[in-house]
Short mmCIF file of C-alpha atoms in Angstrom, two decimals:
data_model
loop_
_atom_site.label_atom_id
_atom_site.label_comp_id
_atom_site.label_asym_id
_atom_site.label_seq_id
_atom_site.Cartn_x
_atom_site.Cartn_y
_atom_site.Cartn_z
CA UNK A 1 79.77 134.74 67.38
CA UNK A 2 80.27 131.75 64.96
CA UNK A 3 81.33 133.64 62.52
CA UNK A 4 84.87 134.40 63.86
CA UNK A 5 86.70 131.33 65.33
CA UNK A 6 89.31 130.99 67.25
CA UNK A 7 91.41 127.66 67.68
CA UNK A 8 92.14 126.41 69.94
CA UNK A 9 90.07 126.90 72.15
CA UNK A 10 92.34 125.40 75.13
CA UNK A 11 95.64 125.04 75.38
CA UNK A 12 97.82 124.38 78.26
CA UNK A 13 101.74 124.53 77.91
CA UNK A 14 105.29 125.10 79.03
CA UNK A 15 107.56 127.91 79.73
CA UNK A 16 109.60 128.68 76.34
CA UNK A 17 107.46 126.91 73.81
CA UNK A 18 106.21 128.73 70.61
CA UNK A 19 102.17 128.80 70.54
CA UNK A 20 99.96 129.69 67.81
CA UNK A 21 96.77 131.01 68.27
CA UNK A 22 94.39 131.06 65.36
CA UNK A 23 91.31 133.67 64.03
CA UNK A 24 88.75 132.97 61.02
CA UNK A 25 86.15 134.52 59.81
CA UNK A 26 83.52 134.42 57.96
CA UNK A 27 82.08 137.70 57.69
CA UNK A 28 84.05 139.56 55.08
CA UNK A 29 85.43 142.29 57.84
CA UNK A 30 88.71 144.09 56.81
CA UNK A 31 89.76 144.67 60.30
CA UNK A 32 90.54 142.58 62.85
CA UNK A 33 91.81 142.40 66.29
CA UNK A 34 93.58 140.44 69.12
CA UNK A 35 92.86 140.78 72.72
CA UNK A 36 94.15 139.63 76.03
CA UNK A 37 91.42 139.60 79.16
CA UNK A 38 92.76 138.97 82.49
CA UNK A 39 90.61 138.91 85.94
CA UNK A 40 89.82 142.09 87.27
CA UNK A 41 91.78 144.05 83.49
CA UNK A 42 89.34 143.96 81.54
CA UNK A 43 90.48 143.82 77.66
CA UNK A 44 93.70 144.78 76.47
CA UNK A 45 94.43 145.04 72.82
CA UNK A 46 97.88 143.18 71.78
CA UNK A 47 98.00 144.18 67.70
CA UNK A 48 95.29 144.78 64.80
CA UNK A 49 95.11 145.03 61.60
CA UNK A 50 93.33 146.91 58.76
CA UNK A 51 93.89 145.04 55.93
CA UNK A 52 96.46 142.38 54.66
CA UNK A 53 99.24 144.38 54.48
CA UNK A 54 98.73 146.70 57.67
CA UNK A 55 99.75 145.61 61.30
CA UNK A 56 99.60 147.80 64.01
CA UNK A 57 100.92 147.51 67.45
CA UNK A 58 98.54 147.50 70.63
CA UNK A 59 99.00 148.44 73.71
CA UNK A 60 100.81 145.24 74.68
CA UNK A 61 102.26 143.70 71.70
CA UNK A 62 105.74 142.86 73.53
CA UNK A 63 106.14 139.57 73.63
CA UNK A 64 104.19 138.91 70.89
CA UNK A 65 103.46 138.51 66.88
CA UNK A 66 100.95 138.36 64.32
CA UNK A 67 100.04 137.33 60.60
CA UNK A 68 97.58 138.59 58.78
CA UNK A 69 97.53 135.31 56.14
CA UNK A 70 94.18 136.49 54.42
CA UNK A 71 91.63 138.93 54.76
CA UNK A 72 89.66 136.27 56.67
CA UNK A 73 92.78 135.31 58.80
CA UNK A 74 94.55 136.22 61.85
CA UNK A 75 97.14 134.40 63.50
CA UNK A 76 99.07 135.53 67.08
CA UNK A 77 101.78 133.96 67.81
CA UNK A 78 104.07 133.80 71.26
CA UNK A 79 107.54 133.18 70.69
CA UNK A 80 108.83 131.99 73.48
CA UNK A 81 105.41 131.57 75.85
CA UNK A 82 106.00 133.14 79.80
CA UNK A 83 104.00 132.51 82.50
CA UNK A 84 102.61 135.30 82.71
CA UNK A 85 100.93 135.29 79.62
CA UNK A 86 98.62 133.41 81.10
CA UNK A 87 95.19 134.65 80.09
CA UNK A 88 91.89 134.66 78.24
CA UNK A 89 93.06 135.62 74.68
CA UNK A 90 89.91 137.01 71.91
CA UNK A 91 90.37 137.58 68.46
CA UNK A 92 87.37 139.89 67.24
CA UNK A 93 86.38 141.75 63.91
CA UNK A 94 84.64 144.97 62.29
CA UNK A 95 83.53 145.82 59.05
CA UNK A 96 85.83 148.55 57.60
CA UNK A 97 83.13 151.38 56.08
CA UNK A 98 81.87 153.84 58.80
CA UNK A 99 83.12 154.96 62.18
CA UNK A 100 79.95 153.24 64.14
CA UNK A 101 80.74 149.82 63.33
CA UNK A 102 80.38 147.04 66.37
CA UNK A 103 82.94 144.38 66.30
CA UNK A 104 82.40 140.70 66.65
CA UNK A 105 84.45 138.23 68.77
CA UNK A 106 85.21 134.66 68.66
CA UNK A 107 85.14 132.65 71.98
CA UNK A 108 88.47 132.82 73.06
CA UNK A 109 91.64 130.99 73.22
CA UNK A 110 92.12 130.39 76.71
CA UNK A 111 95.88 129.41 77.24
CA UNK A 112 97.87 128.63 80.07
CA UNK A 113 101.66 128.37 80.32
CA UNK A 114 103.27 126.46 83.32
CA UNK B 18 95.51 152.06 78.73
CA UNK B 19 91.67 151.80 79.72
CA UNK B 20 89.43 154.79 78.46
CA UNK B 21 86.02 153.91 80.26
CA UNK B 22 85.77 152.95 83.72
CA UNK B 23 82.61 151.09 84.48
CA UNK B 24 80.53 150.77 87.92
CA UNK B 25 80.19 149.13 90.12
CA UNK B 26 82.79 146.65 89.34
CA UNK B 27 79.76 144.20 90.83
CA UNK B 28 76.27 144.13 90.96
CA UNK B 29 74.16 141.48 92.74
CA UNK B 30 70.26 141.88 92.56
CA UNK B 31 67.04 140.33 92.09
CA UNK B 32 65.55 138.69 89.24
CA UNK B 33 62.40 141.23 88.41
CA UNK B 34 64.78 144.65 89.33
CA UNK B 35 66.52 147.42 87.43
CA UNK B 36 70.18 146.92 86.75
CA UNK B 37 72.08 149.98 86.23
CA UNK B 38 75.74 150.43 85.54
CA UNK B 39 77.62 153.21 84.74
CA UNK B 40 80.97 153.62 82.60
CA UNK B 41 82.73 157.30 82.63
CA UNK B 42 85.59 158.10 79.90
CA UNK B 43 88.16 160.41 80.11
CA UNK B 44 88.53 162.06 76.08
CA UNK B 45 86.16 163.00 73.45
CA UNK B 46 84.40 160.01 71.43
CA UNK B 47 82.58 159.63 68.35
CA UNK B 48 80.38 156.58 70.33
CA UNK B 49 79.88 154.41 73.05
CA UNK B 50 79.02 151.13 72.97
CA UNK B 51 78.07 148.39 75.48
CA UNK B 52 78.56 144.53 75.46
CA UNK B 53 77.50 142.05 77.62
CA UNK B 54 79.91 138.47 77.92
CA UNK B 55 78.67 135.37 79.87
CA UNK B 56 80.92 133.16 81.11
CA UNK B 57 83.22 131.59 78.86
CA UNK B 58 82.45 133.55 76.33
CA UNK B 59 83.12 135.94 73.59
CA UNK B 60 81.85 139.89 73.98
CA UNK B 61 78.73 140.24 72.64
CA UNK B 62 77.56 143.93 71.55
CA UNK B 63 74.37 145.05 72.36
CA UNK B 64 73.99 148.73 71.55
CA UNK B 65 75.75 151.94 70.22
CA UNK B 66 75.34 155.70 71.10
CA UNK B 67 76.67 158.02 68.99
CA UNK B 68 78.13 161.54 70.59
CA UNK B 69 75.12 163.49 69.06
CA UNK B 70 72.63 161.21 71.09
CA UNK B 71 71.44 161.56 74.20
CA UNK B 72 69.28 158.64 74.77
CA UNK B 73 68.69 155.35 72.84
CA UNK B 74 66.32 152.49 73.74
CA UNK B 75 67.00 148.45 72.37
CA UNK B 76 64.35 146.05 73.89
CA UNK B 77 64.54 146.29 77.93
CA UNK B 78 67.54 148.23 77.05
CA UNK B 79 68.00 152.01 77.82
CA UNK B 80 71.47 153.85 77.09
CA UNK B 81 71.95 157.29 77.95
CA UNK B 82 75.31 159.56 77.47
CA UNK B 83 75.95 162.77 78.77
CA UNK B 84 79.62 164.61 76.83
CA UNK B 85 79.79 166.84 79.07
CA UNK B 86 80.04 164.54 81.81
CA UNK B 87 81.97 161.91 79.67
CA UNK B 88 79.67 159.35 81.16
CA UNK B 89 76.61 156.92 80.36
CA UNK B 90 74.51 154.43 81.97
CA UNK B 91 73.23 151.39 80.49
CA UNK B 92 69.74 150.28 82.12
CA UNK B 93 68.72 146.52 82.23
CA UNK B 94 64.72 146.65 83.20
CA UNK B 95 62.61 143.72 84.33
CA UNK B 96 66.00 141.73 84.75
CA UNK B 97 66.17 137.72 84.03
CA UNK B 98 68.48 135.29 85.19
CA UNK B 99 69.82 135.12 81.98
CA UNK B 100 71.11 138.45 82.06
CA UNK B 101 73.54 137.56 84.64
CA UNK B 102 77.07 138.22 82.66
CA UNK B 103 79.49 140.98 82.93
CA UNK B 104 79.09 144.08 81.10
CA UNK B 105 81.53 146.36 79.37
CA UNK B 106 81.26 149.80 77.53
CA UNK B 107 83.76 150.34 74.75
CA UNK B 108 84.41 154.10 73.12
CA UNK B 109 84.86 154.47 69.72
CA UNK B 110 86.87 157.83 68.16
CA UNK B 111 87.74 158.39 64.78
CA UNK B 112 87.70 155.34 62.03
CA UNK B 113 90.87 154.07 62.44
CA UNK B 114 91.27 154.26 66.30
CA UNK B 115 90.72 150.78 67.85
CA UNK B 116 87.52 150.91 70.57
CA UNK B 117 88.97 151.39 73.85
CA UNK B 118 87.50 148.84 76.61
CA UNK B 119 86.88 149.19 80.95
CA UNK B 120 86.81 146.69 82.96
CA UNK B 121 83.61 145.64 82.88
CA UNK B 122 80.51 145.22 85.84
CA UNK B 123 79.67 141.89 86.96
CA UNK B 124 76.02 141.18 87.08
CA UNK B 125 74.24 138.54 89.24
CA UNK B 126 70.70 138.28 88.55
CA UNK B 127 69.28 135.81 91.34
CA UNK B 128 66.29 134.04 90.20
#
């Protein structure tokens, strides 16, 4: 969906390094999300948010952070990256009025840590 | 944790055939809804079912959901080639509870 965008879309890095991943969007949604996918886990959700001033922890947010700069931006961040966070990482969106709302992902960030 | 459990976790068949996967859920939902990702790429949604709905149709299409069962089946006629991507159903609950993903069915349509 072009209208959220994630950047990078590769990155490749070491063990203890800080990483940014970043979310944009273009379609006016309140909410948005961050997921993980890995092989054979399907999607997990690491943190969301409602609005700018409401974060809310997933069901893996250890290890990581977020900032919700603007409603149209959505920044995770790993502080100190592990190899196991290795993975195919989506950042996604839905529009805040009704319960049967879709929601609309970027293309992923897909990040490896050596 | 994962709410809907799809199956088969892969599906191989011929371009022309019915593709049908199933995803079962273990609590009450306000809607289902089903997404299809190719390779590389974001989820894409293609269809919603709310709990009060038993059937819905969207092009070659066909979603059913049975409550009482906690399960639904999404039906791919007259596959294509193009439909070869994996396929995930997503439950949605009250406003303000994110949509719970499975693990998704991977579809090969062979041409």
């Amino acid at each position: 969906d072009a209208d959220v965008t994630q950047t990078p879309r590769n990155r490749i890095t070491k063990t203890g390094k800080r990483i940014m991943l970043e979310c944009s969007q273009t379609k006016g949604h309140d909410r948005m999300y961050w997921y993980r996918q890995d092989p054979g886990l399907g999607l997990r959700l690491i943190y969301y948010s409602f609005d700018v001033k409401d974060i809310n922890k997933g069901e893996i947010s250890d290890g990581y952070s977020v900032s919700r700069q603007a409603q149209a931006k959505f920044s995770l961040s790993l502080e100190s990256a592990i190899p196991n966070q290795t993975a195919l990482y989506f950042c996604a969106t839905r529009a805040g009025t009704g319960v049967n709302q879709p929601q609309h992902f970027g293309d992923g960030t897909r990040l490896s840590i050596l | 944790s994962q709410q809907g459990e799809e199956d088969p976790q892969a599906l191989s068949i011929q371009e022309g055939e019915n593709a049908t996967m199933n995803c079962s859920y273990k609590t009450s939902i306000n809607n289902l809804q089903w997404y299809r990702q190719n390779s590389g790429r974001g989820l894409v949604h293609l269809i919603l079912i709310r709990s009060n709905e038993r059937e819905k149709h969207s092009g070659r299409l066909r979603v059913t959901l049975d409550t009482s069962k906690k399960s639904s089946s999404l039906l791919i006629t007259a596959s294509r080639a193009a439909d070869t991507a994996s396929y995930f159903c997503a439950t949605g609950n009250s406003g303000n509870t994110p949509l719970v993903f499975g693990k998704g069915t991977r579809l090969s349509v062979i041409a």
